[in-house]
Short mmCIF file of C-alpha atoms and ligand atoms in Angstrom, two decimals:
data_model
loop_
_atom_site.label_atom_id
_atom_site.label_comp_id
_atom_site.label_asym_id
_atom_site.label_seq_id
_atom_site.Cartn_x
_atom_site.Cartn_y
_atom_site.Cartn_z
CA UNK A 1 107.05 153.45 130.63
CA UNK A 2 106.59 151.33 133.12
CA UNK A 3 109.96 151.82 135.10
CA UNK A 4 108.96 156.14 135.43
CA UNK A 5 107.93 157.49 138.70
CA UNK A 6 104.82 158.46 138.73
CA UNK A 7 103.81 162.53 139.10
CA UNK A 8 102.94 163.08 143.03
CA UNK A 9 99.55 162.62 142.56
CA UNK A 10 98.70 159.18 141.49
CA UNK A 11 95.16 158.95 140.01
CA UNK A 12 92.90 156.86 141.77
CA UNK A 13 91.60 153.46 140.60
CA UNK A 14 88.61 152.36 141.49
CA UNK A 15 88.02 148.19 141.09
CA UNK A 16 84.05 147.10 141.70
CA UNK A 17 82.88 143.46 143.05
CA UNK A 18 80.14 142.17 143.94
CA UNK A 19 80.58 138.49 143.65
CA UNK A 20 82.49 135.30 144.85
CA UNK A 21 84.79 135.05 140.83
CA UNK A 22 84.30 138.88 141.20
CA UNK A 23 87.21 138.87 143.33
CA UNK A 24 88.17 136.04 142.25
CA UNK A 25 89.82 137.90 139.00
CA UNK A 26 91.07 140.94 141.23
CA UNK A 27 93.64 139.62 143.62
CA UNK A 28 96.39 141.37 141.82
CA UNK A 29 95.39 143.96 141.50
CA UNK A 30 96.79 146.56 144.57
CA UNK A 31 99.80 144.56 144.02
CA UNK A 32 99.79 145.25 140.00
CA UNK A 33 98.20 149.08 140.30
CA UNK A 34 100.56 150.13 143.33
CA UNK A 35 103.50 149.21 141.03
CA UNK A 36 102.40 151.24 138.38
CA UNK A 37 102.45 153.97 140.43
CA UNK A 38 98.15 154.20 140.64
CA UNK A 39 96.42 154.89 144.45
CA UNK A 40 93.40 151.99 144.24
CA UNK A 41 91.17 151.44 146.30
CA UNK A 42 89.06 148.28 146.30
CA UNK A 43 84.54 148.69 146.11
CA UNK A 44 82.18 145.81 147.27
CA UNK A 45 78.54 146.02 146.64
CA UNK A 46 77.57 143.53 148.75
CA UNK A 47 76.37 141.44 145.89
CA UNK A 48 77.46 137.94 148.24
CA UNK A 49 77.71 138.60 151.09
CA UNK A 50 78.26 135.49 153.26
CA UNK A 51 81.53 133.70 154.83
CA UNK A 52 80.79 130.80 152.34
CA UNK A 53 80.19 133.06 149.19
CA UNK A 54 82.12 136.70 150.06
CA UNK A 55 83.95 136.26 153.80
CA UNK A 56 86.65 133.30 152.45
CA UNK A 57 88.02 134.79 149.60
CA UNK A 58 88.60 138.51 150.97
CA UNK A 59 90.25 136.71 153.98
CA UNK A 60 92.52 133.83 152.03
CA UNK A 61 93.19 136.88 149.64
CA UNK A 62 94.13 138.88 151.82
CA UNK A 63 91.01 140.70 150.67
CA UNK A 64 90.39 144.34 152.05
CA UNK A 65 87.29 146.26 150.60
CA UNK A 66 87.32 150.49 151.29
CA UNK A 67 84.73 150.88 150.76
CA UNK A 68 80.93 148.33 150.95
CA UNK A 69 77.79 149.10 150.51
CA UNK A 70 74.40 147.58 152.42
CA UNK A 71 72.31 146.45 149.47
CA UNK A 72 68.50 146.75 151.54
CA UNK A 73 66.99 145.87 148.55
CA UNK A 74 66.23 141.54 147.57
CA UNK A 75 65.02 141.28 143.56
CA UNK A 76 68.02 142.38 141.58
CA UNK A 77 66.46 145.19 139.69
CA UNK A 78 66.41 146.64 144.38
CA UNK A 79 70.44 145.96 144.45
CA UNK A 80 70.92 147.17 141.45
CA UNK A 81 68.88 150.47 142.52
CA UNK A 82 70.82 150.13 146.10
CA UNK A 83 73.89 150.42 143.91
CA UNK A 84 73.97 152.84 141.81
CA UNK A 85 72.94 155.42 144.46
CA UNK A 86 75.79 154.14 146.67
CA UNK A 87 77.76 154.09 144.30
CA UNK A 88 76.61 157.40 143.10
CA UNK A 89 78.12 159.16 146.53
CA UNK A 90 81.19 157.47 146.04
CA UNK A 91 82.13 158.11 143.33
CA UNK A 92 81.21 162.19 143.32
CA UNK A 93 82.86 161.99 146.84
CA UNK A 94 86.87 160.52 145.71
CA UNK A 95 86.49 161.50 141.66
CA UNK A 96 87.79 158.68 140.77
CA UNK A 97 89.66 158.21 137.21
CA UNK A 98 89.61 155.49 136.21
CA UNK A 99 86.52 152.87 137.70
CA UNK A 100 87.03 148.96 136.82
CA UNK A 101 84.37 146.66 136.70
CA UNK A 102 85.23 142.75 136.45
CA UNK A 103 82.66 139.66 134.60
CA UNK A 104 79.46 139.92 134.00
CA UNK A 105 77.58 140.31 136.77
CA UNK A 106 74.37 142.96 137.75
CA UNK A 107 77.02 144.87 140.61
CA UNK A 108 79.06 144.92 137.62
CA UNK A 109 76.68 146.71 134.58
CA UNK A 110 75.51 148.68 137.86
CA UNK A 111 79.12 149.57 138.46
CA UNK A 112 79.77 151.17 134.68
CA UNK A 113 75.78 152.75 134.70
CA UNK A 114 76.78 154.78 137.10
CA UNK A 115 80.43 155.89 136.18
CA UNK A 116 78.84 156.44 133.14
CA UNK A 117 76.79 159.04 134.94
CA UNK A 118 79.00 160.14 136.76
CA UNK A 119 81.45 161.29 133.55
CA UNK A 120 84.00 158.77 135.09
CA UNK A 121 85.06 156.63 132.74
CA UNK A 122 85.52 152.79 132.84
CA UNK A 123 87.65 149.87 132.29
CA UNK A 124 85.90 146.06 131.57
CA UNK A 125 87.72 143.69 132.99
CA UNK A 126 86.85 139.80 130.75
CA UNK A 127 85.09 142.02 127.77
CA UNK A 128 84.23 140.40 124.95
CA UNK A 129 82.89 137.62 125.99
CA UNK A 130 79.40 136.65 124.38
CA UNK A 131 77.16 133.08 124.30
CA UNK A 132 74.94 134.73 121.34
CA UNK A 133 72.01 133.61 124.36
CA UNK A 134 69.98 135.97 125.55
CA UNK A 135 68.31 133.56 127.92
CA UNK A 136 71.46 135.01 130.56
CA UNK A 137 71.66 137.99 132.24
CA UNK A 138 74.65 137.77 131.48
CA UNK A 139 75.31 138.29 128.47
CA UNK A 140 73.30 140.83 128.85
CA UNK A 141 75.37 142.99 130.87
CA UNK A 142 78.80 141.69 129.34
CA UNK A 143 77.48 143.66 126.37
CA UNK A 144 75.90 146.91 127.86
CA UNK A 145 79.08 146.87 129.52
CA UNK A 146 80.84 146.92 127.16
CA UNK A 147 79.69 149.57 125.09
CA UNK A 148 80.13 152.49 127.77
CA UNK A 149 83.40 151.29 128.61
CA UNK A 150 85.97 153.41 127.21
CA UNK A 151 88.75 150.62 127.49
CA UNK A 152 87.93 147.11 127.18
CA UNK A 153 90.89 144.29 128.45
CA UNK A 154 89.82 140.60 126.29
CA UNK A 155 91.09 137.28 127.50
CA UNK A 156 90.51 135.62 124.84
CA UNK A 157 91.02 136.10 119.95
CA UNK A 158 86.96 135.47 120.46
CA UNK A 159 86.70 139.05 122.23
CA UNK A 160 87.92 140.57 119.29
CA UNK A 161 86.40 139.98 116.52
CA UNK A 162 82.85 139.54 119.21
CA UNK A 163 83.88 143.45 119.39
CA UNK A 164 84.55 144.46 115.96
CA UNK A 165 81.53 142.60 114.78
CA UNK A 166 79.50 144.96 116.80
CA UNK A 167 81.38 148.21 115.94
CA UNK A 168 82.71 148.63 119.03
CA UNK A 169 86.31 150.89 117.90
CA UNK A 170 89.21 148.60 117.99
CA UNK A 171 91.56 151.34 119.10
CA UNK A 172 89.57 150.68 122.61
CA UNK A 173 90.21 146.81 123.27
CA UNK A 174 92.89 144.79 124.46
CA UNK A 175 94.11 141.38 124.45
CA UNK A 176 95.42 140.96 127.35
CA UNK A 177 94.80 137.87 129.01
CA UNK A 178 93.07 136.13 132.42
CA UNK A 179 92.43 137.66 135.75
CA UNK A 180 91.66 134.49 136.98
CA UNK A 181 94.52 132.19 135.78
CA UNK A 182 97.10 135.24 137.85
CA UNK A 183 94.90 133.79 140.78
CA UNK A 184 95.67 130.46 139.74
CA UNK A 185 99.18 131.45 139.58
CA UNK A 186 99.91 133.40 142.23
CA UNK A 187 98.52 131.79 144.74
CA UNK A 188 99.17 128.21 143.32
CA UNK A 189 101.92 126.94 146.81
CA UNK A 190 99.06 127.44 148.64
CA UNK A 191 95.90 125.26 146.82
CA UNK A 192 98.80 122.85 146.82
CA UNK A 193 99.27 123.23 149.91
CA UNK A 194 95.70 122.85 150.55
CA UNK A 195 94.10 119.16 152.19
CA UNK A 196 91.11 118.76 151.01
CA UNK A 197 92.28 115.35 149.23
CA UNK A 198 93.16 114.01 152.98
CA UNK A 199 90.78 115.60 154.82
CA UNK A 200 87.35 114.01 151.38
CA UNK A 201 89.63 111.33 151.69
CA UNK A 202 90.05 111.20 147.97
CA UNK A 203 92.92 110.00 145.44
CA UNK A 204 94.31 111.77 142.61
CA UNK A 205 92.02 111.03 138.97
CA UNK A 206 89.15 109.39 140.53
CA UNK A 207 86.66 111.29 141.66
CA UNK A 208 84.39 113.59 138.76
CA UNK A 209 83.96 117.20 140.52
CA UNK A 210 80.35 119.14 140.21
CA UNK A 211 78.68 122.32 140.41
CA UNK A 212 75.96 123.47 138.83
CA UNK A 213 74.05 126.96 140.22
CA UNK A 214 72.98 128.28 136.73
CA UNK A 215 69.13 129.72 136.78
CA UNK A 216 68.73 127.83 132.42
CA UNK A 217 69.46 124.48 135.11
CA UNK A 218 68.27 125.01 139.14
CA UNK A 219 65.30 126.91 138.34
CA UNK A 220 63.70 124.52 136.29
CA UNK A 221 61.74 120.81 138.74
CA UNK A 222 62.29 118.91 135.38
CA UNK A 223 65.59 119.11 134.77
CA UNK A 224 66.47 119.15 138.15
CA UNK A 225 65.00 115.47 138.19
CA UNK A 226 67.02 114.79 135.06
CA UNK A 227 69.82 116.48 137.25
CA UNK A 228 69.63 113.77 139.72
CA UNK A 229 68.74 110.58 137.43
CA UNK A 230 72.49 111.64 135.95
CA UNK A 231 73.69 112.01 139.22
CA UNK A 232 72.62 109.33 140.35
CA UNK A 233 74.41 106.91 136.60
CA UNK A 234 77.28 109.19 137.42
CA UNK A 235 78.35 107.71 140.62
CA UNK A 236 78.88 104.34 138.62
CA UNK A 237 81.65 106.16 136.96
CA UNK A 238 83.64 107.74 140.35
CA UNK A 239 82.47 109.58 143.57
CA UNK A 240 81.18 113.17 142.79
CA UNK A 241 82.22 115.87 145.29
CA UNK A 242 79.51 117.96 144.66
CA UNK A 243 79.40 122.43 146.07
CA UNK A 244 76.46 123.14 146.13
CA UNK A 245 75.67 126.97 145.34
CA UNK A 246 72.95 129.32 147.80
CA UNK A 247 70.82 128.57 145.01
CA UNK A 248 70.80 125.30 143.34
CA UNK A 249 70.73 124.62 148.07
CA UNK A 250 67.52 126.20 148.05
CA UNK A 251 65.29 124.95 145.18
CA UNK A 252 66.63 121.05 145.62
CA UNK A 253 64.58 122.23 149.08
CA UNK A 254 61.78 124.00 146.95
CA UNK A 255 61.57 120.91 144.86
CA UNK A 256 61.89 118.42 147.75
CA UNK A 257 64.25 116.63 146.11
CA UNK A 258 67.60 117.63 148.48
CA UNK A 259 66.61 114.72 150.74
CA UNK A 260 67.49 112.36 147.99
CA UNK A 261 70.68 113.86 147.95
CA UNK A 262 71.85 113.93 150.28
CA UNK A 263 70.80 110.04 151.18
CA UNK A 264 72.65 109.18 147.62
CA UNK A 265 75.50 106.58 148.22
CA UNK A 266 78.22 108.49 146.78
CA UNK A 267 76.97 111.52 146.40
CA UNK A 268 79.35 114.22 148.64
CA UNK A 269 77.00 117.21 149.25
CA UNK A 270 79.31 120.03 151.08
CA UNK A 271 79.09 124.09 151.49
CA UNK A 272 80.71 126.41 148.94
CA UNK A 273 84.59 125.76 149.40
CA UNK A 274 87.02 128.53 149.56
CA UNK A 275 89.61 128.78 146.73
CA UNK A 276 92.26 126.86 147.62
CA UNK A 277 90.40 123.65 148.59
CA UNK A 278 88.28 123.97 145.57
CA UNK A 279 90.85 124.91 143.34
CA UNK A 280 92.74 121.67 144.69
CA UNK A 281 90.02 119.76 143.70
CA UNK A 282 90.25 120.85 140.36
CA UNK A 283 93.22 120.13 139.58
CA UNK A 284 93.55 116.21 140.54
CA UNK A 285 90.11 115.87 139.04
CA UNK A 286 89.69 113.23 136.94
CA UNK A 287 87.07 115.26 135.15
CA UNK A 288 84.42 118.53 136.04
CA UNK A 289 81.29 118.17 135.15
CA UNK A 290 79.46 122.19 135.36
CA UNK A 291 77.60 124.90 134.15
CA UNK A 292 80.25 127.41 135.20
CA UNK A 293 81.66 129.84 133.31
CA UNK A 294 84.63 130.67 135.87
CA UNK A 295 85.17 126.91 135.88
CA UNK A 296 85.68 126.58 131.63
CA UNK A 297 88.63 128.53 132.17
CA UNK A 298 90.59 127.11 136.21
CA UNK A 299 89.29 123.42 133.81
CA UNK A 300 91.49 124.00 130.41
CA UNK A 301 94.44 126.04 132.38
CA UNK A 302 94.94 123.29 134.17
CA UNK A 303 94.40 121.18 131.64
CA UNK A 304 92.25 119.52 133.37
CA UNK A 305 88.86 117.34 131.56
CA UNK A 306 85.66 119.31 131.12
CA UNK A 307 81.56 118.73 130.35
CA UNK A 308 79.79 121.88 130.91
CA UNK A 309 76.33 121.06 130.70
CA UNK A 310 74.96 123.75 128.39
CA UNK A 311 73.33 124.81 125.10
CA UNK A 312 76.68 127.00 124.56
CA UNK A 313 80.04 129.25 126.24
CA UNK A 314 80.34 132.87 126.03
CA UNK A 315 84.11 131.55 126.39
CA UNK A 316 85.04 129.71 122.82
CA UNK A 317 88.46 129.47 123.71
CA UNK A 318 87.73 126.33 126.40
CA UNK A 319 86.47 124.17 123.46
CA UNK A 320 88.91 124.82 121.50
CA UNK A 321 91.92 124.59 122.04
CA UNK A 322 91.31 124.28 126.11
CA UNK A 323 90.26 120.82 127.97
CA UNK A 324 86.30 121.64 127.91
CA UNK A 325 83.65 120.01 125.83
CA UNK A 326 79.78 121.00 125.85
CA UNK A 327 77.72 118.61 125.98
CA UNK A 328 73.87 118.38 126.09
CA UNK A 329 71.43 116.63 128.98
CA UNK A 330 71.79 112.93 127.22
CA UNK A 331 72.30 110.99 130.12
CA UNK A 332 74.16 108.92 127.31
CA UNK A 333 76.08 111.09 125.46
CA UNK A 334 77.63 112.03 129.04
CA UNK A 335 78.43 108.88 130.28
CA UNK A 336 80.01 108.14 127.36
CA UNK A 337 82.16 111.19 127.69
CA UNK A 338 83.15 109.75 131.48
CA UNK A 339 84.27 106.80 130.07
CA UNK A 340 85.86 107.92 127.24
CA UNK A 341 87.77 109.90 130.23
CA UNK A 342 87.99 107.39 132.04
CA UNK A 343 90.30 104.87 129.63
CA UNK A 344 92.44 107.62 128.52
CA UNK A 345 90.54 109.08 125.08
CA UNK A 346 89.99 112.05 126.28
CA UNK A 347 91.64 115.68 124.07
CA UNK A 348 94.10 117.24 126.26
CA UNK A 349 93.75 120.30 124.63
CA UNK A 350 96.43 123.87 125.56
CA UNK A 351 96.48 126.78 127.13
CA UNK A 352 94.81 129.80 125.27
CA UNK A 353 97.14 132.72 124.57
CA UNK A 354 98.18 135.37 127.39
CA UNK A 355 96.92 132.70 130.43
CA UNK A 356 100.24 132.74 131.48
CA UNK A 357 99.47 134.72 135.36
CA UNK A 358 100.34 138.31 133.90
CA UNK A 359 96.76 139.70 132.63
CA UNK A 360 96.85 142.59 135.74
CA UNK A 361 100.82 143.76 135.25
CA UNK A 362 99.80 144.09 131.18
CA UNK A 363 96.87 146.09 132.02
CA UNK A 364 98.31 148.07 134.44
CA UNK A 365 100.86 149.02 131.60
CA UNK A 366 97.81 149.98 129.40
CA UNK A 367 96.10 152.15 132.29
CA UNK A 368 99.79 154.31 132.87
CA UNK A 369 99.88 155.04 129.40
CA UNK A 370 96.53 156.05 129.05
CA UNK A 371 96.26 158.01 132.85
CA UNK A 372 99.31 158.93 133.15
CA UNK A 373 99.92 160.35 128.70
CA UNK A 374 103.13 162.61 130.04
CA UNK A 375 105.62 160.01 131.46
N1 UDP B 401 84.60 128.43 143.27
C1 UDP B 401 85.70 128.22 144.70
N2 UDP B 401 83.95 127.25 145.55
C2 UDP B 401 83.55 126.99 145.23
C3 UDP B 401 82.50 126.41 144.01
C4 UDP B 401 83.59 127.55 143.26
O1 UDP B 401 85.76 128.97 145.31
O2 UDP B 401 82.84 125.33 146.20
C5 UDP B 401 85.37 128.84 141.97
C6 UDP B 401 85.49 129.16 141.11
O3 UDP B 401 86.77 127.89 141.30
C7 UDP B 401 85.91 130.14 140.42
C8 UDP B 401 84.71 130.78 140.51
O4 UDP B 401 84.52 130.50 141.91
O5 UDP B 401 87.19 130.82 140.58
C9 UDP B 401 83.04 130.87 139.73
O6 UDP B 401 82.64 131.45 140.80
P1 UDP B 401 80.47 130.89 140.36
O7 UDP B 401 80.84 129.49 139.31
O8 UDP B 401 80.12 131.15 140.64
O9 UDP B 401 80.47 132.12 139.22
P2 UDP B 401 80.79 131.83 137.49
O10 UDP B 401 82.42 131.39 137.26
O11 UDP B 401 79.20 130.90 136.73
O12 UDP B 401 80.10 133.36 136.67
#
């Protein structure tokens, strides 16, 4: 199928991205879709807009959005309303054959709703993940997007079972692997070339990499005070490198804790990092402590220990066969894990099936079968 020449009129695919994790999931799309005979355009909703959370990724991945929305409102609902209207105009003008939406952020749901209202089929990238935690805004975005998608591209086995349980017709569902891992594989040389270990005077396997940004953790003053105590204890195990998400910085300022963090010896706070530096830090970390979704997957691929400070995960393959463990917010419990890791007693984990750098190619092949039925 793949090597037959496409019809002269190339079907147009739109991919809609809006946040840091979205940008990281679509880096191979231009290449694979062009090879499969599609015209492809990238639309940036502007949900993440500053240099650290957006600009650096476009530059590093050499991505250029074909269209960029201007969001006038700041609240999540206002932003979604802006995205609906902005995308509607683009969809009606360009009439894409399919709209691809990665992930689980508000831009994902807004784009899916707009495509649905415009009668354009939707392909959901990273479909089927479920935390079963309705307190997470992302869980609603995932479920609603999946239920209005024509093609559901699943990263891991659990996604198949979740979608089947929700009565999604299984002929729409495809286990393709993980496009976030495609980016790691595709940019391995650039990651290895990052000078970040030297810049921060770090030795391989001798530091802890940490990120926290979920509302459930950082919007709660008591949780942030507890996190401060945890970080203080963890510095006895190793130097902590903590690139601070803008939301976390804002909350630390609001709660009056940021100065205490700034002064803590053994804790290095940085701005959010570019992709290559951050991936190099993951690759060489003793352990990563996080509440991020994507970082659980990247550590599993690297077989680097990951402790996730959350009661649940939508990515169970990072727990088994992966190198991730969910830890509850109990300092002795977490220190116990850190000591196991330090002493080499922690599991190594294995990489889930199809996390091989070729998920984007599989998606392109499925789209080609669907959109070039005569080929
Ligand atoms: N990331 C990055 N720089 C940082 C922190 C994270 O490049 O300073 C990358 C990380 O490796 C992963 C993605 O951003 O690829 C995850 O984003 P985030 O944790 O914000 O979102 P989530 O995955 O939780 O939705």
